[in-house]
Amino acid sequence: MADHDQDRIRSIQRSCTRFLRGHGPMPPAELLAALPDPIEPDSYGTGGVVAELEREVAAVLGKAGAVFLPSGTMAQQIALRVHSDRSGRRTVVLHPTSHPVLHEDGAAQRLHGLHLRPVGDSRRLLELADLEAVAELPAALLLELPQRELGGLLPDWDELGAQLSWAARRGAATHLDGARLWECTPHYQRSPAEICAGFDTVYVSFYKGLGGISGCCLAGEHDIIAEAREWRQRHGGTLFALWPYAASALAALRTRLPRMPDYLAHARAVAEALAGLDGVEVAPDPPVVPMLHLYLRGSPQTLREIALRRAQETGIWTWAGVAATDLPGRGVVELTVGDATMGFAPEEVREVIAGLLRG
Amino acid sequence: MADHDQDRIRSIQRSCTRFLRGHGPMPPAELLAALPDPIEPDSYGTGGVVAELEREVAAVLGKAGAVFLPSGTMAQQIALRVHSDRSGRRTVVLHPTSHPVLHEDGAAQRLHGLHLRPVGDSRRLLELADLEAVAELPAALLLELPQRELGGLLPDWDELGAQLSWAARRGAATHLDGARLWECTPHYQRSPAEICAGFDTVYVSFYKGLGGISGCCLAGEHDIIAEAREWRQRHGGTLFALWPYAASALAALRTRLPRMPDYLAHARAVAEALAGLDGVEVAPDPPVVPMLHLYLRGSPQTLREIALRRAQETGIWTWAGVAATDLPGRGVVELTVGDATMGFAPEEVREVIAGLLRG
């Protein structure tokens, strides 16, 4: 994208007064104002608000310990490396759309010598049969709950249990990519701790659904977390001061985790309101977490230009990017439901989407 | 150290009203208050205040480009990895007290397959003869200016040039660990850009002498910096939001870089004031950067307890840790001169140190 196009987009976004997705743009001043006061600082990731967050997250996830890290990319590589070193195995079995496969440019291989083995089909959830087709004994099975690239899909609870049992039978560790774990609880009607119970290690993020500045935690048994702390240092993640992220994460966790049921209810109401609208298909329908993928009639490029023009006309920011799909003349967008979305009644969301489709 | 001892130290430190070293304790509220307002956020390390900082640092260091990273541990591994990949060599020649040797737990080896080869003597600066004893062709020569573990020592300008020429003759890249580079300029009477000119890559820190929250930059030619950005992502350092650190770094750079000559003048005046005091030796004397190592008569354990008791009596915080030395009955402490130290006249520093020696 050319620089002037970036500038145009930024300028239109700035002129908007309402935002359809997530928690809206969250300017620094707003994020800083939400920090607890006073903040007890850490020293190289030890003590203070970092330790407080780690204790709280471990308790919420039902794990013995947790360590704060700057990013999920770092956290998950470290978890997988620890499982690999403990088993003497190098293969990680995971879905083709998992974050390490799509978004980390081979880091687990290049930095840790791990072999990522995607199994199953990128257009559907992993199934037990996909795992049973794997002959080698992997170091770990990585599962993502909910699965972002599939619009937040979740496996049935029993299917999840069967996949975890498969890993146990193979002597493989189980790791949960819980970047959006907080969003799962209303669908499963289970607490985060119940969902995490079957996993050896769990990564959770603080900036996506929760709306913190950045950062994440890795949780598990004490010995694994202690080993992860050593790797955090080697990765360059044990910063002199981690308190800005940890303080923001703690505030976000306490504010927004209780709102997840409301976000999901709203996502379902939005999906219902969109049901009769020609030119849009919702997936999954009904939503299982506060996230919808909307398949829109129109070319991605045309839809994008309409969205930018509508933003200028209405002051409502929707999308600056519409992804291509397998079907010609159909684009797809992700609608994450957060504080900003809650300001739109389902009928108003329908109106906004209808506006994009009208052109 | 037992937890209750940590608590005791923290409680004594909190009760203090003046601080001898550096910029003092820098509580979060103070660091946050120093941030520019408004802050233009980045998106995954791109744009906003991060780009502004990168441009400013590249200009100050006289390099084509710079990339912001969360930590020096990450930045230096990445620089060395890029040099290694470009030359097809794996060995890095460096001083035995350099950061990768002492403080990174073999990360460059474990994550990047690099071989660290310490040369020279840990008690003195690297010399050309040390380098000439190396037969293999290394990927890179890493030099630290000034050398922290040696009390901030700097090689003569001509000696530095000779060492860089050695690397050039071997086809080795040159990397500068400039964690405290800002402190060098008054001694060399040269700008940061002049000091950096002989190096292919330069790492500079924002939280040590400059007093930012955390983070650093790596600077060099555009192609190297572009490659470093790829590695930043793989390391897990391309966070969703880097603006808290970058904004703090920019404020700190603009505020404190111009103060370095004053800090050095003060360090020299302190060294002079300590000259006649029995039981203390200053190294180096005179200081070459705003940092002094003080060798104090007394066992490290006794000196530590005296320092804590004096802190309670006087409200002046000095040290909670005194390191052992080769000489029995002699401890060593580091006195970094910053904003807090500037509040003590040299004679008062002498009084504080004399108090520790009296017991």
XYZ file of C-alpha atoms in Angstrom:
718
model
C 0.000 0.000 0.000
C 1.438 3.344 -0.999
C 2.252 5.833 1.730
C -0.238 8.406 0.503
C -2.966 5.775 0.663
C -1.980 5.039 4.278
C -2.176 8.759 4.998
C -5.595 9.019 3.363
C -6.903 6.092 5.407
C -5.501 7.498 8.636
C -7.002 10.886 7.929
C -10.459 9.406 7.235
C -10.233 7.258 10.369
C -9.333 10.308 12.438
C -12.337 12.175 11.168
C -14.694 9.412 12.344
C -16.589 9.684 15.590
C -17.945 6.160 15.923
C -16.282 2.797 15.380
C -18.038 -0.435 14.553
C -15.416 -2.933 15.630
C -13.936 -4.037 18.929
C -13.195 -1.308 21.426
C -12.502 1.324 18.791
C -9.112 2.938 18.192
C -8.019 3.282 21.848
C -5.679 6.295 21.668
C -2.648 6.296 23.993
C -4.125 8.965 26.279
C -7.156 6.754 26.913
C -5.059 3.654 27.560
C -2.769 5.581 29.910
C -5.725 7.054 31.789
C -6.994 3.516 32.464
C -3.778 2.490 34.247
C -4.009 1.858 37.988
C -2.527 4.595 40.158
C -0.083 4.173 41.788
C 1.651 1.439 39.807
C 4.117 -0.735 41.666
C 6.984 -1.209 39.169
C 8.746 -4.474 38.419
C 12.491 -4.847 38.054
C 13.373 -6.870 34.958
C 9.972 -8.555 35.077
C 10.147 -9.445 38.763
C 7.805 -8.099 41.449
C 5.360 -5.218 41.421
C 2.370 -5.156 39.123
C 3.914 -7.848 36.907
C 3.882 -10.348 39.789
C 0.369 -9.243 40.741
C -0.875 -9.859 37.199
C 0.880 -13.222 37.021
C -0.774 -14.354 40.270
C -4.204 -13.207 39.144
C -3.906 -14.845 35.722
C -2.636 -18.121 37.172
C -5.648 -18.160 39.496
C -8.136 -17.365 36.708
C -6.645 -20.075 34.483
C -6.377 -22.600 37.320
C -2.647 -23.086 36.794
C 0.165 -23.203 39.359
C 2.029 -20.288 37.838
C 2.138 -17.745 35.049
C 4.804 -15.572 33.472
C 4.186 -12.279 31.697
C 5.782 -11.881 28.266
C 5.765 -9.027 25.751
C 4.197 -11.029 22.917
C 2.404 -14.229 22.011
C 4.945 -14.940 19.295
C 7.575 -15.151 22.011
C 5.366 -16.964 24.523
C 4.318 -19.745 22.202
C 7.781 -20.404 20.800
C 9.035 -20.666 24.353
C 6.268 -23.031 25.460
C 6.890 -25.283 22.475
C 10.660 -25.205 23.006
C 10.271 -26.260 26.626
C 7.981 -29.135 25.624
C 10.462 -30.119 22.924
C 13.458 -30.083 25.249
C 11.601 -32.146 27.843
C 10.504 -34.839 25.418
C 13.519 -34.836 23.135
C 11.065 -34.462 20.232
C 10.939 -31.625 17.730
C 7.591 -31.800 15.945
C 4.606 -29.641 16.829
C 1.231 -30.684 15.432
C -1.117 -27.783 14.761
C -3.812 -26.391 12.470
C -2.781 -24.876 9.110
C -4.176 -21.471 10.163
C -2.464 -21.378 13.551
C -0.391 -18.305 14.387
C 3.032 -20.036 14.257
C 2.228 -21.321 10.767
C 0.796 -18.099 9.322
C 2.305 -15.156 11.144
C 5.757 -15.904 12.548
C 7.840 -16.413 9.413
C 9.265 -19.755 10.456
C 10.552 -18.456 13.779
C 9.988 -21.714 15.674
C 12.106 -23.472 13.074
C 14.762 -20.794 12.680
C 15.227 -19.966 16.358
C 14.363 -23.243 18.052
C 14.833 -25.940 15.438
C 11.211 -27.048 15.837
C 9.282 -28.651 13.012
C 5.792 -27.314 12.555
C 3.502 -29.964 11.125
C 0.159 -28.533 10.022
C -2.584 -31.159 9.934
C -6.203 -31.033 8.778
C -7.856 -28.555 6.449
C -7.418 -24.794 6.652
C -11.169 -24.272 5.959
C -12.486 -26.332 8.875
C -11.676 -27.200 12.466
C -9.161 -29.882 13.320
C -10.730 -33.326 13.764
C -9.604 -36.370 15.653
C -9.213 -38.239 12.365
C -6.637 -35.633 11.244
C -4.584 -36.371 14.330
C -4.932 -40.111 13.987
C -3.326 -39.850 10.542
C -0.101 -38.626 12.209
C 2.363 -41.484 12.713
C 5.311 -39.729 14.384
C 5.352 -38.910 18.092
C 5.197 -35.128 18.397
C 6.597 -32.941 21.135
C 3.319 -31.090 21.429
C -0.174 -30.593 20.098
C -1.096 -26.909 19.775
C -4.804 -26.048 19.721
C -6.256 -22.573 19.256
C -9.514 -21.796 21.081
C -11.387 -20.098 19.508
C -9.974 -20.336 16.031
C -9.563 -16.816 14.734
C -9.089 -17.522 11.041
C -12.317 -19.558 11.073
C -14.362 -16.722 12.529
C -13.953 -17.865 16.121
C -15.119 -21.444 15.686
C -14.827 -23.819 18.659
C -14.794 -27.623 18.631
C -17.466 -29.449 20.591
C -16.373 -30.075 24.148
C -16.235 -33.852 23.638
C -14.236 -33.517 20.422
C -11.772 -31.293 22.276
C -11.427 -33.930 24.979
C -10.823 -36.631 22.382
C -8.048 -34.598 20.758
C -6.382 -33.988 24.107
C -6.598 -37.721 24.834
C -4.906 -38.425 21.511
C -1.991 -36.232 22.601
C -1.824 -37.952 25.989
C -1.666 -41.365 24.336
C 1.230 -40.175 22.174
C 3.086 -38.727 25.146
C 2.788 -35.260 23.569
C 2.395 -32.105 25.630
C -0.701 -29.993 25.008
C -0.497 -26.254 24.476
C -3.456 -23.887 24.215
C -3.231 -20.812 22.009
C -5.737 -18.865 24.055
C -5.180 -15.489 22.401
C -8.983 -15.136 22.558
C -9.629 -17.673 25.316
C -11.556 -15.088 27.329
C -14.169 -15.082 24.571
C -14.851 -18.858 24.879
C -16.372 -19.016 28.308
C -20.008 -18.144 27.491
C -20.241 -20.690 24.651
C -18.710 -23.546 26.609
C -20.499 -22.417 29.772
C -17.247 -23.239 31.518
C -14.745 -21.095 33.381
C -11.311 -20.333 31.876
C -9.842 -22.750 34.437
C -12.131 -25.572 33.308
C -11.216 -24.958 29.672
C -7.497 -24.860 30.499
C -7.514 -27.952 32.716
C -6.658 -30.309 29.883
C -3.645 -28.304 28.683
C -0.078 -28.374 29.974
C 0.529 -24.775 28.963
C -1.777 -21.915 28.062
C -1.033 -18.595 26.370
C -3.515 -15.758 26.841
C -3.367 -12.273 25.343
C -4.291 -8.969 26.946
C -4.642 -6.666 23.979
C -7.147 -8.359 21.698
C -10.540 -8.930 23.328
C -9.417 -7.387 26.608
C -8.087 -4.157 25.086
C -4.831 -3.754 27.034
C -1.802 -2.083 25.419
C 0.153 -5.269 24.585
C 1.525 -8.412 26.181
C 0.443 -11.836 27.314
C 0.898 -14.556 29.906
C 2.020 -18.142 29.662
C 0.605 -20.371 32.414
C 1.363 -23.904 33.568
C 3.150 -25.900 36.239
C 5.814 -24.096 38.275
C 8.753 -25.932 36.730
C 7.642 -25.164 33.190
C 7.024 -21.517 33.995
C 10.444 -21.236 35.638
C 12.026 -22.643 32.490
C 9.964 -20.241 30.380
C 11.382 -17.345 32.422
C 14.884 -18.425 31.415
C 13.839 -18.429 27.782
C 12.132 -15.056 28.141
C 15.505 -13.644 29.094
C 17.263 -15.347 26.183
C 14.630 -14.081 23.743
C 15.198 -10.543 24.949
C 11.757 -10.352 26.571
C 12.833 -9.734 30.147
C 12.819 -5.976 29.791
C 14.120 -3.608 32.440
C 10.512 -2.506 32.958
C 7.441 -4.491 31.935
C 5.040 -2.564 34.183
C 3.440 -0.386 31.460
C 2.006 -3.450 29.716
C 1.301 -5.429 32.876
C -0.534 -2.541 34.541
C -2.655 -2.052 31.443
C -3.322 -5.789 31.223
C -4.487 -5.973 34.824
C -6.902 -3.083 34.342
C -8.198 -4.578 31.085
C -8.643 -8.059 32.557
C -10.678 -6.775 35.482
C -12.797 -4.471 33.326
C -13.560 -6.590 30.293
C -13.481 -10.273 31.245
C -16.883 -9.890 32.969
C -18.309 -8.298 29.814
C -17.700 -11.322 27.547
C -21.243 -12.722 27.915
C -22.670 -9.343 26.869
C -20.355 -9.163 23.869
C -21.448 -12.654 22.767
C -25.137 -11.874 23.210
C -24.645 -8.759 21.103
C -22.756 -10.701 18.419
C -25.670 -13.140 18.200
C -28.207 -10.340 18.003
C -26.193 -8.721 15.218
C -26.069 -12.033 13.339
C -29.867 -12.309 13.665
C -30.366 -8.764 12.437
C -28.205 -9.498 9.391
C -30.076 -12.729 8.616
C -32.537 -11.304 6.130
C -30.115 -8.934 4.430
C -29.373 -9.800 0.818
C -25.682 -9.899 -0.084
C -24.241 -10.841 3.308
C -23.565 -14.225 4.852
C -22.514 -14.590 8.493
C -20.043 -17.279 9.566
C -20.260 -18.928 11.928
C -24.017 -18.443 12.327
C -24.847 -18.186 15.143
C -21.513 -16.826 16.403
C -19.886 -18.899 19.143
C -17.647 -16.111 20.418
C -17.976 -12.307 20.089
C -16.643 -12.415 16.532
C -18.337 -12.714 13.165
C -16.980 -13.149 9.702
C -19.154 -11.389 7.147
C -19.002 -12.509 3.537
C -20.087 -9.518 1.498
C -21.181 -9.359 -2.125
C -18.780 -7.200 -4.097
C -15.126 -7.199 -5.014
C -12.760 -6.567 -2.086
C -11.368 -3.469 -3.789
C -14.816 -1.982 -4.454
C -16.074 -2.797 -0.965
C -13.030 -1.145 0.521
C -13.558 2.063 -1.416
C -17.233 2.115 -0.458
C -16.321 1.611 3.199
C -13.913 4.551 3.092
C -16.426 6.798 1.336
C -19.196 5.847 3.755
C -16.839 6.571 6.653
C -16.365 10.089 5.317
C -20.107 10.568 4.823
C -21.363 9.070 8.084
C -18.432 9.390 10.504
C -18.729 5.663 11.210
C -15.508 3.702 10.776
C -15.922 0.134 9.556
C -13.060 -1.419 7.562
C -10.083 -0.216 5.539
C -9.304 -3.728 4.394
C -11.569 -6.344 2.854
C -9.983 -9.749 2.264
C -10.422 -11.839 -0.853
C -12.263 -15.155 -0.726
C -12.425 -18.263 -2.901
C -15.586 -16.916 -4.531
C -15.131 -14.243 -7.174
C -17.033 -11.073 -6.333
C -17.183 -11.843 -2.631
C -15.085 -10.215 0.112
C -14.802 -11.073 3.788
C -14.425 -8.872 6.858
C -14.039 -9.656 10.547
C -16.372 -8.033 13.023
C -15.042 -8.337 16.565
C -17.648 -7.233 19.077
C -16.349 -5.017 21.874
C -17.132 -1.808 23.730
C -17.358 0.213 20.534
C -19.703 -2.270 18.852
C -21.959 -2.223 21.915
C -22.797 1.368 20.982
C -24.589 0.128 17.867
C -28.009 -1.546 18.154
C -28.227 -4.660 15.952
C -30.560 -2.832 13.569
C -28.023 -0.033 13.185
C -25.279 -2.547 12.361
C -27.630 -3.912 9.712
C -28.029 -0.398 8.326
C -24.261 0.147 8.184
C -23.710 -3.155 6.363
C -26.635 -2.479 4.031
C -24.988 0.845 3.207
C -21.796 -0.915 2.159
C -23.761 -3.321 -0.018
C -25.774 -0.546 -1.652
C -22.497 1.104 -2.660
C 18.268 -13.288 48.755
C 15.355 -14.173 51.010
C 12.023 -12.499 50.345
C 11.910 -10.775 53.740
C 15.310 -9.259 53.012
C 13.967 -7.949 49.692
C 11.018 -6.476 51.556
C 13.301 -4.855 54.126
C 15.446 -3.304 51.390
C 12.417 -2.024 49.503
C 10.961 -0.531 52.640
C 14.206 1.272 53.499
C 14.520 2.526 49.928
C 10.957 3.852 50.035
C 11.689 5.770 53.199
C 14.592 7.590 51.550
C 14.200 11.099 50.192
C 17.457 11.463 48.275
C 19.289 9.104 45.962
C 22.978 9.144 45.195
C 23.005 7.240 41.939
C 21.797 7.907 38.419
C 18.425 9.527 38.089
C 17.056 8.003 41.293
C 14.235 5.472 41.445
C 12.001 6.984 38.683
C 8.546 5.854 39.827
C 6.004 5.020 37.089
C 3.950 8.163 37.704
C 7.025 10.305 37.044
C 7.968 8.393 33.884
C 4.395 8.578 32.590
C 4.201 12.305 33.315
C 7.298 12.825 31.136
C 5.655 11.284 28.061
C 4.860 13.599 25.167
C 1.183 14.494 24.801
C -0.440 13.577 22.510
C 1.392 10.392 21.532
C 0.980 9.166 17.986
C 0.695 5.378 18.349
C 2.464 2.814 16.193
C 0.839 -0.307 14.819
C 3.039 -3.354 15.371
C 6.115 -1.164 15.534
C 5.298 0.793 12.370
C 4.569 4.501 12.220
C 3.746 7.017 14.921
C 6.193 7.864 17.669
C 8.203 4.699 16.957
C 9.012 5.901 13.445
C 9.734 9.392 14.775
C 12.203 7.993 17.309
C 13.842 5.774 14.692
C 14.373 8.741 12.364
C 15.807 10.886 15.135
C 18.156 8.165 16.375
C 19.386 7.339 12.879
C 20.188 11.015 12.374
C 21.975 11.347 15.734
C 24.034 8.214 15.042
C 24.713 9.166 11.427
C 23.243 5.930 10.072
C 20.836 5.378 7.181
C 18.208 3.718 9.340
C 17.285 2.540 12.808
C 14.793 0.075 14.233
C 13.317 0.231 17.727
C 13.445 -3.005 19.750
C 12.252 -3.859 23.251
C 15.661 -4.919 24.573
C 19.379 -4.888 23.898
C 19.536 -8.636 24.390
C 17.246 -8.981 21.388
C 18.872 -6.199 19.359
C 22.402 -7.510 19.635
C 21.526 -11.128 18.902
C 19.707 -9.934 15.814
C 22.580 -7.739 14.632
C 25.046 -10.584 15.070
C 22.725 -13.054 13.343
C 22.387 -10.789 10.332
C 26.164 -10.375 10.110
C 26.557 -14.132 10.437
C 24.021 -14.935 7.729
C 25.611 -12.434 5.360
C 29.142 -13.763 5.771
C 28.334 -17.432 6.245
C 30.489 -17.292 9.397
C 29.363 -18.047 12.932
C 31.998 -16.696 15.301
C 31.673 -13.387 17.142
C 34.817 -11.974 18.726
C 34.166 -9.925 21.853
C 35.450 -8.994 25.312
C 35.011 -11.481 28.178
C 32.841 -8.981 30.090
C 30.548 -8.151 27.167
C 26.808 -8.461 27.687
C 26.283 -11.514 25.433
C 28.993 -13.382 27.362
C 27.903 -12.425 30.886
C 24.196 -11.734 30.872
C 22.354 -13.640 28.146
C 22.751 -17.245 29.224
C 24.107 -18.470 25.921
C 21.175 -17.063 23.942
C 23.228 -16.255 20.832
C 24.375 -19.868 20.737
C 21.034 -21.455 21.683
C 18.795 -19.347 19.472
C 21.097 -18.433 16.598
C 23.839 -21.042 16.563
C 26.502 -18.337 16.963
C 29.809 -19.019 18.644
C 30.880 -16.349 21.097
C 34.655 -16.154 21.309
C 35.824 -13.982 24.209
C 39.313 -12.616 23.668
C 41.607 -10.580 25.902
C 41.542 -10.189 29.658
C 38.397 -9.486 31.674
C 40.304 -6.978 33.875
C 41.477 -4.703 31.088
C 40.352 -3.288 27.759
C 40.668 -5.284 24.585
C 43.947 -4.666 22.723
C 44.903 -5.066 19.111
C 47.318 -7.840 20.088
C 44.375 -9.831 21.522
C 42.661 -9.644 18.161
C 45.783 -10.487 16.227
C 45.986 -13.747 18.160
C 42.697 -14.854 16.557
C 43.296 -17.060 13.528
C 39.760 -17.830 12.352
C 37.740 -15.391 10.271
C 34.886 -14.168 12.451
C 31.447 -13.009 11.379
C 31.733 -9.931 13.553
C 33.767 -8.012 16.082
C 31.627 -6.649 18.923
C 33.024 -3.701 20.866
C 31.390 -2.057 23.885
C 31.893 1.684 24.315
C 32.235 2.528 27.152
C 32.944 -0.739 28.883
C 30.560 -0.991 31.801
C 32.206 -3.800 33.746
C 35.483 -1.853 33.678
C 33.926 1.265 35.193
C 33.225 2.894 31.854
C 36.717 2.656 30.350
C 37.227 3.698 26.740
C 40.064 2.758 24.390
C 42.142 5.532 22.903
C 40.707 6.765 19.649
C 43.647 5.440 17.625
C 43.524 2.043 19.306
C 39.797 1.856 18.486
C 40.590 2.636 14.856
C 43.253 -0.059 14.757
C 40.830 -2.656 16.097
C 38.199 -1.695 13.529
C 40.839 -1.972 10.813
C 41.689 -5.467 12.042
C 38.047 -6.446 11.547
C 37.980 -4.890 8.082
C 41.082 -6.846 7.066
C 39.413 -10.075 8.207
C 36.186 -9.294 6.357
C 34.357 -9.208 9.681
C 31.435 -6.892 10.357
C 31.769 -4.450 13.249
C 29.051 -4.036 15.850
C 28.992 -1.424 18.596
C 27.392 -2.211 21.938
C 26.544 1.387 22.665
C 24.311 0.751 25.680
C 26.067 3.767 27.213
C 27.288 5.362 23.989
C 25.658 8.683 24.894
C 28.101 8.940 27.785
C 31.181 8.735 25.500
C 30.832 11.958 23.594
C 32.461 14.391 26.058
C 35.569 12.210 26.536
C 36.154 11.597 22.856
C 35.095 15.155 22.023
C 33.292 13.595 19.102
C 29.629 13.367 18.185
C 27.753 10.044 18.424
C 27.803 9.947 14.612
C 31.593 10.310 14.511
C 31.999 7.513 17.062
C 29.573 5.264 15.154
C 31.076 5.909 11.729
C 33.440 2.947 11.910
C 30.738 0.443 12.843
C 28.364 -1.459 10.563
C 25.702 -1.686 13.273
C 25.154 0.158 16.522
C 22.909 -0.652 19.453
C 21.945 2.174 21.812
C 19.813 1.970 24.951
C 17.229 4.440 26.225
C 16.811 3.414 29.832
C 20.304 3.488 31.300
C 21.971 6.880 31.103
C 18.977 8.437 29.348
C 16.406 7.273 31.902
C 13.598 6.105 29.601
C 11.305 3.267 30.603
C 12.924 0.518 28.478
C 13.951 -0.279 24.933
C 16.673 0.426 22.426
C 17.494 1.028 18.793
C 19.673 -0.807 16.317
C 21.073 1.417 13.568
C 22.892 0.731 10.315
C 22.412 0.573 6.559
C 18.841 0.263 5.267
C 19.177 -3.337 4.108
C 20.543 -4.513 7.451
C 17.834 -2.682 9.367
C 15.142 -4.162 7.119
C 16.518 -7.617 7.846
C 16.623 -6.813 11.566
C 12.916 -5.937 11.419
C 12.193 -9.435 10.133
C 14.132 -10.899 13.026
C 12.396 -8.589 15.505
C 9.133 -10.188 14.460
C 10.544 -13.706 14.772
C 11.948 -12.947 18.215
C 8.534 -11.787 19.355
C 9.667 -8.172 19.633
C 7.275 -6.619 17.132
C 4.605 -5.924 19.721
C 1.117 -4.708 18.859
C 2.071 -1.418 20.530
C 5.621 -0.222 21.154
C 4.652 3.423 21.687
C 4.911 3.464 25.502
C 8.640 2.729 25.360
C 9.331 4.741 22.213
C 7.543 7.831 23.533
C 9.481 7.613 26.776
C 12.738 7.105 24.863
C 12.156 10.153 22.697
C 11.486 12.352 25.723
C 14.526 10.966 27.537
C 16.836 11.383 24.541
C 15.875 15.016 24.068
C 16.115 15.824 27.764
C 19.262 14.023 28.850
C 21.621 13.680 25.888
C 22.534 17.385 26.195
C 23.299 16.876 29.900
C 26.081 14.317 29.379
C 28.933 16.872 29.585
C 27.560 18.086 32.933
C 27.296 14.541 34.251
C 30.913 13.855 33.261
C 32.174 17.089 34.809
C 30.354 16.153 38.003
C 31.793 12.619 37.964
C 35.290 14.105 37.690
C 34.641 16.551 40.507
C 33.379 13.701 42.688
C 36.490 11.671 41.901
C 38.643 14.647 42.910
C 36.711 15.106 46.120
C 37.221 11.438 46.990
C 40.940 11.586 46.232
C 42.161 12.246 49.744
C 39.703 9.945 51.493
C 41.298 6.966 53.181
C 39.684 3.610 52.343
C 38.352 4.400 48.894
C 39.942 4.042 45.474
C 38.296 5.399 42.341
C 38.557 3.573 39.024
C 39.031 4.786 36.445
C 40.565 7.984 37.867
C 39.775 10.397 36.382
C 36.471 8.988 35.107
C 36.113 8.972 31.335
C 32.314 8.724 31.327
C 29.768 9.688 34.020
C 30.452 6.465 35.907
C 32.857 5.600 38.710
C 33.739 2.337 40.328
C 34.564 2.816 44.002
C 36.681 0.221 45.748
C 35.772 0.481 49.413
C 37.627 -0.892 52.429
C 35.417 -3.386 54.231
C 33.787 -6.712 53.488
C 30.934 -6.516 50.969
C 28.494 -7.888 53.553
C 29.495 -5.358 56.222
C 29.487 -2.456 53.754
C 26.027 -3.442 52.616
C 24.634 -3.466 56.134
C 26.234 -0.107 56.869
C 24.754 1.336 53.678
C 21.279 0.164 54.663
C 21.606 1.490 58.215
C 22.926 4.846 56.978
C 20.027 5.028 54.526
C 17.626 4.682 57.446
C 19.482 7.297 59.488
C 20.069 9.890 56.785
C 17.335 9.251 54.218
C 20.042 9.030 51.527
C 19.910 5.875 49.406
C 23.281 4.603 48.224
C 23.631 0.849 47.575
C 21.858 -2.323 48.619
C 24.498 -4.449 46.951
C 28.276 -4.328 47.259
C 30.165 -6.694 44.972
C 33.153 -8.767 46.001
C 36.596 -8.077 44.534
C 39.834 -10.012 44.181
C 41.148 -8.363 47.335
C 39.850 -9.707 50.628
C 38.211 -7.012 52.733
C 37.485 -4.798 49.747
C 34.095 -4.281 48.083
C 33.228 -2.442 44.900
C 30.219 -0.318 43.976
C 29.227 1.472 40.790
C 28.331 5.144 40.942
C 26.512 6.251 37.813
C 26.168 10.010 37.726
C 22.742 11.291 36.673
C 20.075 13.787 37.661
C 19.877 12.462 41.220
C 23.648 12.601 41.717
C 23.690 16.194 40.466
C 21.796 17.092 43.644
C 24.888 16.233 45.709
C 27.881 18.572 45.748
C 31.157 16.628 45.432
C 31.952 17.338 49.085
C 28.616 15.868 50.132
C 29.307 12.715 48.119
C 32.614 12.517 49.999
C 30.715 12.815 53.279
C 28.304 10.026 52.288
C 31.158 7.695 51.321
C 33.111 8.619 54.441
C 30.043 7.661 56.452
C 30.021 4.201 54.888
C 33.708 3.764 55.654
C 33.326 4.921 59.274
C 30.679 2.232 59.771
